[in-house]
Amino acid sequence: MRFDVRKAVLAAALAAPLLLWGAGERAAAAPESPIEVIRLVPAQPSQVAPSEVSVLVFFDFNQASKTLFERLALWAKNVGGHVVLDRELVMAPGPAPLARAFVVARTLGVTDAVLPALFELAARQPPRETQQAFSGAEPPIKPAIADIFRSVGINEIEFNAAWDSKLSDAGLRRARAMAERFQIHAAPVIVVNGLWKLVPMAGASANNLVDALNGKMNRVIVQTSAERE
């Protein structure tokens, strides 16, 4: 399913009623959005085709990111194949076994299969400072992580090889570099086509983020269509 640009523009116009104030007929101010929209200058390469829209979600293993992913799973069913949805982890300082688990999942091609279970595991863990204060060569939750991978067909040898691989180390460095590049300090945050950063403010919901995402995505589609004409 692909967006009809003309219909999208018309619908947006009809969905924005104006209130008239007396003889001056001044439009009432729109309610302030709980999403801060930051224009990225300079724009960052999105690494997608000109006909596609990049949606990059920066996340952590807290409830807000989990809720956003659940909402995006429904959203993605209706946006069509021209939208490229990707994820990048926002890492806290110190040892981060769940972050490494995500990188391992991406390396092994099982991200979608294991991510929900990783969120559930994260919710059962003690506070972050306790989780990161482990001693010894391995984090105490690694066996639980290995069980999750085993449940999707990744055996212990394959899991351990990926866990200790240079690819996983590089994936963690990439996550830190991406957060620094886009100046991401908390999660979740969405970057649209390397042009806009959508940052939820206090009280913002996953629906608010998706509404802001739709607005910017439609703008990209209209601009792309105009450039082709």
mmCIF file of C-alpha atoms in Angstrom:
data_model
loop_
_atom_site.group_PDB
_atom_site.id
_atom_site.type_symbol
_atom_site.label_atom_id
_atom_site.label_comp_id
_atom_site.label_asym_id
_atom_site.label_seq_id
_atom_site.Cartn_x
_atom_site.Cartn_y
_atom_site.Cartn_z
ATOM 1 C CA MET A 1 0.000 0.000 0.000
ATOM 2 C CA ARG A 2 1.442 3.399 -0.994
ATOM 3 C CA PHE A 3 0.334 6.863 -0.020
ATOM 4 C CA ASP A 4 -1.685 8.904 -2.529
ATOM 5 C CA VAL A 5 0.070 12.266 -2.164
ATOM 6 C CA ARG A 6 -2.817 14.397 -3.424
ATOM 7 C CA LYS A 7 -5.288 12.679 -1.124
ATOM 8 C CA ALA A 8 -2.904 13.002 1.804
ATOM 9 C CA VAL A 9 -2.494 16.730 1.240
ATOM 10 C CA LEU A 10 -6.262 17.223 0.869
ATOM 11 C CA ALA A 11 -6.980 15.211 4.013
ATOM 12 C CA ALA A 12 -4.445 17.220 5.963
ATOM 13 C CA ALA A 13 -6.081 20.446 4.839
ATOM 14 C CA LEU A 14 -9.558 19.275 5.806
ATOM 15 C CA ALA A 15 -8.341 18.035 9.179
ATOM 16 C CA ALA A 16 -7.052 21.451 10.268
ATOM 17 C CA PRO A 17 -10.148 23.561 11.164
ATOM 18 C CA LEU A 18 -9.664 27.238 11.938
ATOM 19 C CA LEU A 19 -11.465 29.101 14.713
ATOM 20 C CA LEU A 20 -12.466 32.641 13.859
ATOM 21 C CA TRP A 21 -12.168 35.383 16.464
ATOM 22 C CA GLY A 22 -14.576 38.354 15.913
ATOM 23 C CA ALA A 23 -14.187 40.746 13.032
ATOM 24 C CA GLY A 24 -10.458 40.078 12.718
ATOM 25 C CA GLU A 25 -11.153 36.410 11.947
ATOM 26 C CA ARG A 26 -7.786 35.379 13.432
ATOM 27 C CA ALA A 27 -7.070 31.664 13.563
ATOM 28 C CA ALA A 28 -6.809 30.262 17.080
ATOM 29 C CA ALA A 29 -3.392 29.026 18.082
ATOM 30 C CA ALA A 30 -2.995 25.273 17.698
ATOM 31 C CA PRO A 31 -2.413 23.327 20.900
ATOM 32 C CA GLU A 32 1.251 22.857 21.665
ATOM 33 C CA SER A 33 2.520 19.459 20.574
ATOM 34 C CA PRO A 34 4.135 17.204 23.190
ATOM 35 C CA ILE A 35 6.719 16.288 20.540
ATOM 36 C CA GLU A 36 9.692 18.567 19.945
ATOM 37 C CA VAL A 37 10.602 18.621 16.257
ATOM 38 C CA ILE A 38 14.240 19.490 15.607
ATOM 39 C CA ARG A 39 15.475 20.194 12.089
ATOM 40 C CA LEU A 40 18.866 18.551 11.592
ATOM 41 C CA VAL A 41 21.406 20.943 10.108
ATOM 42 C CA PRO A 42 23.162 19.700 8.153
ATOM 43 C CA ALA A 43 20.849 16.869 7.148
ATOM 44 C CA GLN A 44 22.324 13.441 7.775
ATOM 45 C CA PRO A 45 22.622 10.768 5.056
ATOM 46 C CA SER A 46 19.629 8.440 5.344
ATOM 47 C CA GLN A 47 21.096 5.676 3.165
ATOM 48 C CA VAL A 48 17.794 4.948 1.426
ATOM 49 C CA ALA A 49 16.730 5.327 -2.191
ATOM 50 C CA PRO A 50 15.297 8.718 -3.286
ATOM 51 C CA SER A 51 11.841 7.120 -3.546
ATOM 52 C CA GLU A 52 11.998 5.795 0.023
ATOM 53 C CA VAL A 53 11.555 7.342 3.461
ATOM 54 C CA SER A 54 13.957 6.446 6.277
ATOM 55 C CA VAL A 55 12.504 6.074 9.785
ATOM 56 C CA LEU A 56 15.245 5.484 12.360
ATOM 57 C CA VAL A 57 14.092 4.691 15.907
ATOM 58 C CA PHE A 58 16.548 5.210 18.745
ATOM 59 C CA PHE A 59 15.461 3.039 21.674
ATOM 60 C CA ASP A 60 16.464 1.604 25.022
ATOM 61 C CA PHE A 61 15.027 -1.274 27.044
ATOM 62 C CA ASN A 62 12.567 0.795 29.058
ATOM 63 C CA GLN A 63 8.774 0.652 28.838
ATOM 64 C CA ALA A 64 8.390 3.756 26.656
ATOM 65 C CA SER A 65 10.463 2.182 23.877
ATOM 66 C CA LYS A 66 8.604 -1.111 24.188
ATOM 67 C CA THR A 67 5.257 0.669 23.859
ATOM 68 C CA LEU A 68 6.474 2.633 20.837
ATOM 69 C CA PHE A 69 7.614 -0.542 19.051
ATOM 70 C CA GLU A 70 4.213 -2.134 19.665
ATOM 71 C CA ARG A 71 2.528 0.945 18.184
ATOM 72 C CA LEU A 72 4.935 1.051 15.234
ATOM 73 C CA ALA A 73 4.237 -2.612 14.456
ATOM 74 C CA LEU A 74 0.612 -1.653 13.745
ATOM 75 C CA TRP A 75 1.615 1.532 11.937
ATOM 76 C CA ALA A 76 4.039 -0.280 9.625
ATOM 77 C CA LYS A 77 1.285 -2.510 8.231
ATOM 78 C CA ASN A 78 -0.334 0.456 6.506
ATOM 79 C CA VAL A 79 2.531 2.590 5.237
ATOM 80 C CA GLY A 80 3.757 0.575 2.262
ATOM 81 C CA GLY A 81 7.107 -0.723 1.141
ATOM 82 C CA HIS A 82 8.610 2.709 0.472
ATOM 83 C CA VAL A 83 9.213 3.238 4.213
ATOM 84 C CA VAL A 84 12.473 1.806 5.592
ATOM 85 C CA LEU A 85 12.165 1.277 9.349
ATOM 86 C CA ASP A 86 15.384 0.727 11.310
ATOM 87 C CA ARG A 87 16.389 0.625 14.975
ATOM 88 C CA GLU A 88 19.418 1.841 16.886
ATOM 89 C CA LEU A 89 20.181 1.353 20.550
ATOM 90 C CA VAL A 90 20.810 4.174 23.017
ATOM 91 C CA MET A 91 23.363 2.804 25.447
ATOM 92 C CA ALA A 92 23.961 3.796 29.050
ATOM 93 C CA PRO A 93 27.550 4.030 30.315
ATOM 94 C CA GLY A 94 29.161 0.861 31.603
ATOM 95 C CA PRO A 95 28.631 -2.830 30.804
ATOM 96 C CA ALA A 96 25.453 -3.374 28.788
ATOM 97 C CA PRO A 97 24.564 -7.053 28.290
ATOM 98 C CA LEU A 98 21.124 -6.327 26.843
ATOM 99 C CA ALA A 99 22.663 -3.931 24.356
ATOM 100 C CA ARG A 100 25.126 -6.619 23.313
ATOM 101 C CA ALA A 101 22.214 -9.060 23.027
ATOM 102 C CA PHE A 102 20.482 -6.720 20.583
ATOM 103 C CA VAL A 103 23.670 -6.381 18.515
ATOM 104 C CA VAL A 104 24.082 -10.186 18.515
ATOM 105 C CA ALA A 105 20.476 -10.565 17.369
ATOM 106 C CA ARG A 106 21.067 -8.156 14.496
ATOM 107 C CA THR A 107 24.266 -9.994 13.572
ATOM 108 C CA LEU A 108 22.449 -13.350 13.516
ATOM 109 C CA GLY A 109 19.357 -12.002 11.741
ATOM 110 C CA VAL A 110 16.872 -12.756 14.549
ATOM 111 C CA THR A 111 16.144 -9.256 15.845
ATOM 112 C CA ASP A 112 12.359 -9.348 15.422
ATOM 113 C CA ALA A 113 12.178 -12.821 16.956
ATOM 114 C CA VAL A 114 14.086 -12.045 20.154
ATOM 115 C CA LEU A 115 13.422 -8.351 20.811
ATOM 116 C CA PRO A 116 10.071 -8.813 22.625
ATOM 117 C CA ALA A 117 11.653 -11.384 24.970
ATOM 118 C CA LEU A 118 14.614 -9.082 25.598
ATOM 119 C CA PHE A 119 12.188 -6.348 26.665
ATOM 120 C CA GLU A 120 10.491 -8.794 29.033
ATOM 121 C CA LEU A 121 13.855 -9.825 30.462
ATOM 122 C CA ALA A 122 14.831 -6.177 30.943
ATOM 123 C CA ALA A 123 11.637 -5.525 32.915
ATOM 124 C CA ARG A 124 12.576 -8.286 35.367
ATOM 125 C CA GLN A 125 16.077 -6.956 36.034
ATOM 126 C CA PRO A 126 17.157 -4.913 39.069
ATOM 127 C CA PRO A 127 17.916 -1.194 38.677
ATOM 128 C CA ARG A 128 20.491 -0.366 36.045
ATOM 129 C CA GLU A 129 23.274 0.438 38.498
ATOM 130 C CA THR A 130 22.901 -3.028 40.093
ATOM 131 C CA GLN A 131 22.769 -4.729 36.715
ATOM 132 C CA GLN A 132 25.975 -3.012 35.628
ATOM 133 C CA ALA A 133 27.892 -3.689 38.834
ATOM 134 C CA PHE A 134 28.533 -7.352 38.030
ATOM 135 C CA SER A 135 32.015 -8.728 38.533
ATOM 136 C CA GLY A 136 33.782 -11.431 36.575
ATOM 137 C CA ALA A 137 33.999 -12.148 32.880
ATOM 138 C CA GLU A 138 30.286 -12.649 32.165
ATOM 139 C CA PRO A 139 27.137 -10.750 33.153
ATOM 140 C CA PRO A 140 24.762 -12.717 35.376
ATOM 141 C CA ILE A 141 21.876 -12.424 32.885
ATOM 142 C CA LYS A 142 23.803 -13.939 29.966
ATOM 143 C CA PRO A 143 22.323 -17.462 30.515
ATOM 144 C CA ALA A 144 18.824 -15.979 30.366
ATOM 145 C CA ILE A 145 19.755 -14.162 27.167
ATOM 146 C CA ALA A 146 21.164 -17.386 25.709
ATOM 147 C CA ASP A 147 17.861 -19.139 26.511
ATOM 148 C CA ILE A 148 16.000 -16.530 24.479
ATOM 149 C CA PHE A 149 18.245 -17.130 21.484
ATOM 150 C CA ARG A 150 17.932 -20.894 21.916
ATOM 151 C CA SER A 151 14.155 -20.563 21.724
ATOM 152 C CA VAL A 152 14.490 -19.165 18.175
ATOM 153 C CA GLY A 153 16.931 -21.818 16.981
ATOM 154 C CA ILE A 154 20.330 -20.312 17.853
ATOM 155 C CA ASN A 155 22.426 -22.958 19.627
ATOM 156 C CA GLU A 156 24.915 -22.238 22.400
ATOM 157 C CA ILE A 157 27.996 -22.469 20.186
ATOM 158 C CA GLU A 158 26.579 -20.050 17.619
ATOM 159 C CA PHE A 159 25.368 -17.675 20.321
ATOM 160 C CA ASN A 160 28.692 -17.575 22.191
ATOM 161 C CA ALA A 161 30.641 -17.095 18.971
ATOM 162 C CA ALA A 162 28.500 -14.087 18.054
ATOM 163 C CA TRP A 163 28.571 -12.734 21.631
ATOM 164 C CA ASP A 164 32.372 -12.636 21.705
ATOM 165 C CA SER A 165 32.853 -11.602 18.077
ATOM 166 C CA LYS A 166 34.471 -8.486 16.697
ATOM 167 C CA LEU A 167 31.216 -7.822 14.871
ATOM 168 C CA SER A 168 29.418 -7.443 18.197
ATOM 169 C CA ASP A 169 32.116 -5.134 19.530
ATOM 170 C CA ALA A 170 31.834 -3.071 16.352
ATOM 171 C CA GLY A 171 28.031 -2.992 16.705
ATOM 172 C CA LEU A 172 28.292 -1.517 20.188
ATOM 173 C CA ARG A 173 30.754 1.114 18.992
ATOM 174 C CA ARG A 174 28.402 1.934 16.124
ATOM 175 C CA ALA A 175 25.485 2.389 18.530
ATOM 176 C CA ARG A 176 27.468 4.875 20.602
ATOM 177 C CA ALA A 177 28.653 6.687 17.475
ATOM 178 C CA MET A 178 25.123 6.961 16.070
ATOM 179 C CA ALA A 179 23.761 8.380 19.332
ATOM 180 C CA GLU A 180 26.566 10.936 19.359
ATOM 181 C CA ARG A 181 26.066 11.795 15.697
ATOM 182 C CA PHE A 182 22.369 12.551 16.189
ATOM 183 C CA GLN A 183 22.866 13.937 19.726
ATOM 184 C CA ILE A 184 20.521 11.402 21.293
ATOM 185 C CA HIS A 185 20.597 11.539 25.079
ATOM 186 C CA ALA A 186 17.445 9.573 25.952
ATOM 187 C CA ALA A 187 14.996 7.252 24.257
ATOM 188 C CA PRO A 188 12.784 6.797 22.393
ATOM 189 C CA VAL A 189 13.539 9.310 19.624
ATOM 190 C CA ILE A 190 12.663 9.064 15.920
ATOM 191 C CA VAL A 191 14.735 10.493 13.064
ATOM 192 C CA VAL A 192 12.890 10.945 9.749
ATOM 193 C CA ASN A 193 14.949 10.811 6.549
ATOM 194 C CA GLY A 194 17.958 12.333 8.288
ATOM 195 C CA LEU A 195 16.053 15.644 8.311
ATOM 196 C CA TRP A 196 13.976 15.785 11.484
ATOM 197 C CA LYS A 197 14.464 14.506 14.996
ATOM 198 C CA LEU A 198 11.227 13.847 16.921
ATOM 199 C CA VAL A 199 11.795 14.075 20.672
ATOM 200 C CA PRO A 200 8.925 13.312 23.101
ATOM 201 C CA MET A 201 8.484 15.768 25.932
ATOM 202 C CA ALA A 202 7.053 15.022 29.370
ATOM 203 C CA GLY A 203 3.681 13.292 29.091
ATOM 204 C CA ALA A 204 4.031 12.434 25.404
ATOM 205 C CA SER A 205 2.639 9.094 24.269
ATOM 206 C CA ALA A 206 3.569 6.633 21.544
ATOM 207 C CA ASN A 207 0.552 7.885 19.579
ATOM 208 C CA ASN A 208 1.889 11.445 19.780
ATOM 209 C CA LEU A 209 5.191 10.278 18.333
ATOM 210 C CA VAL A 210 3.503 8.379 15.519
ATOM 211 C CA ASP A 211 1.300 11.394 14.698
ATOM 212 C CA ALA A 212 4.412 13.574 14.433
ATOM 213 C CA LEU A 213 6.094 10.873 12.357
ATOM 214 C CA ASN A 214 3.165 10.784 9.922
ATOM 215 C CA GLY A 215 3.284 14.545 9.520
ATOM 216 C CA LYS A 216 6.965 14.639 8.651
ATOM 217 C CA MET A 217 6.760 11.551 6.472
ATOM 218 C CA ASN A 218 3.945 13.056 4.414
ATOM 219 C CA ARG A 219 6.042 16.195 4.021
ATOM 220 C CA VAL A 220 8.926 14.125 2.644
ATOM 221 C CA ILE A 221 6.557 12.403 0.215
ATOM 222 C CA VAL A 222 5.136 15.724 -1.028
ATOM 223 C CA GLN A 223 8.622 17.203 -1.472
ATOM 224 C CA THR A 224 9.834 14.104 -3.321
ATOM 225 C CA SER A 225 6.793 14.165 -5.599
ATOM 226 C CA ALA A 226 7.328 17.865 -6.368
ATOM 227 C CA GLU A 227 10.991 17.281 -7.226
ATOM 228 C CA ARG A 228 10.015 14.598 -9.740
ATOM 229 C CA GLU A 229 7.536 16.790 -11.597
#
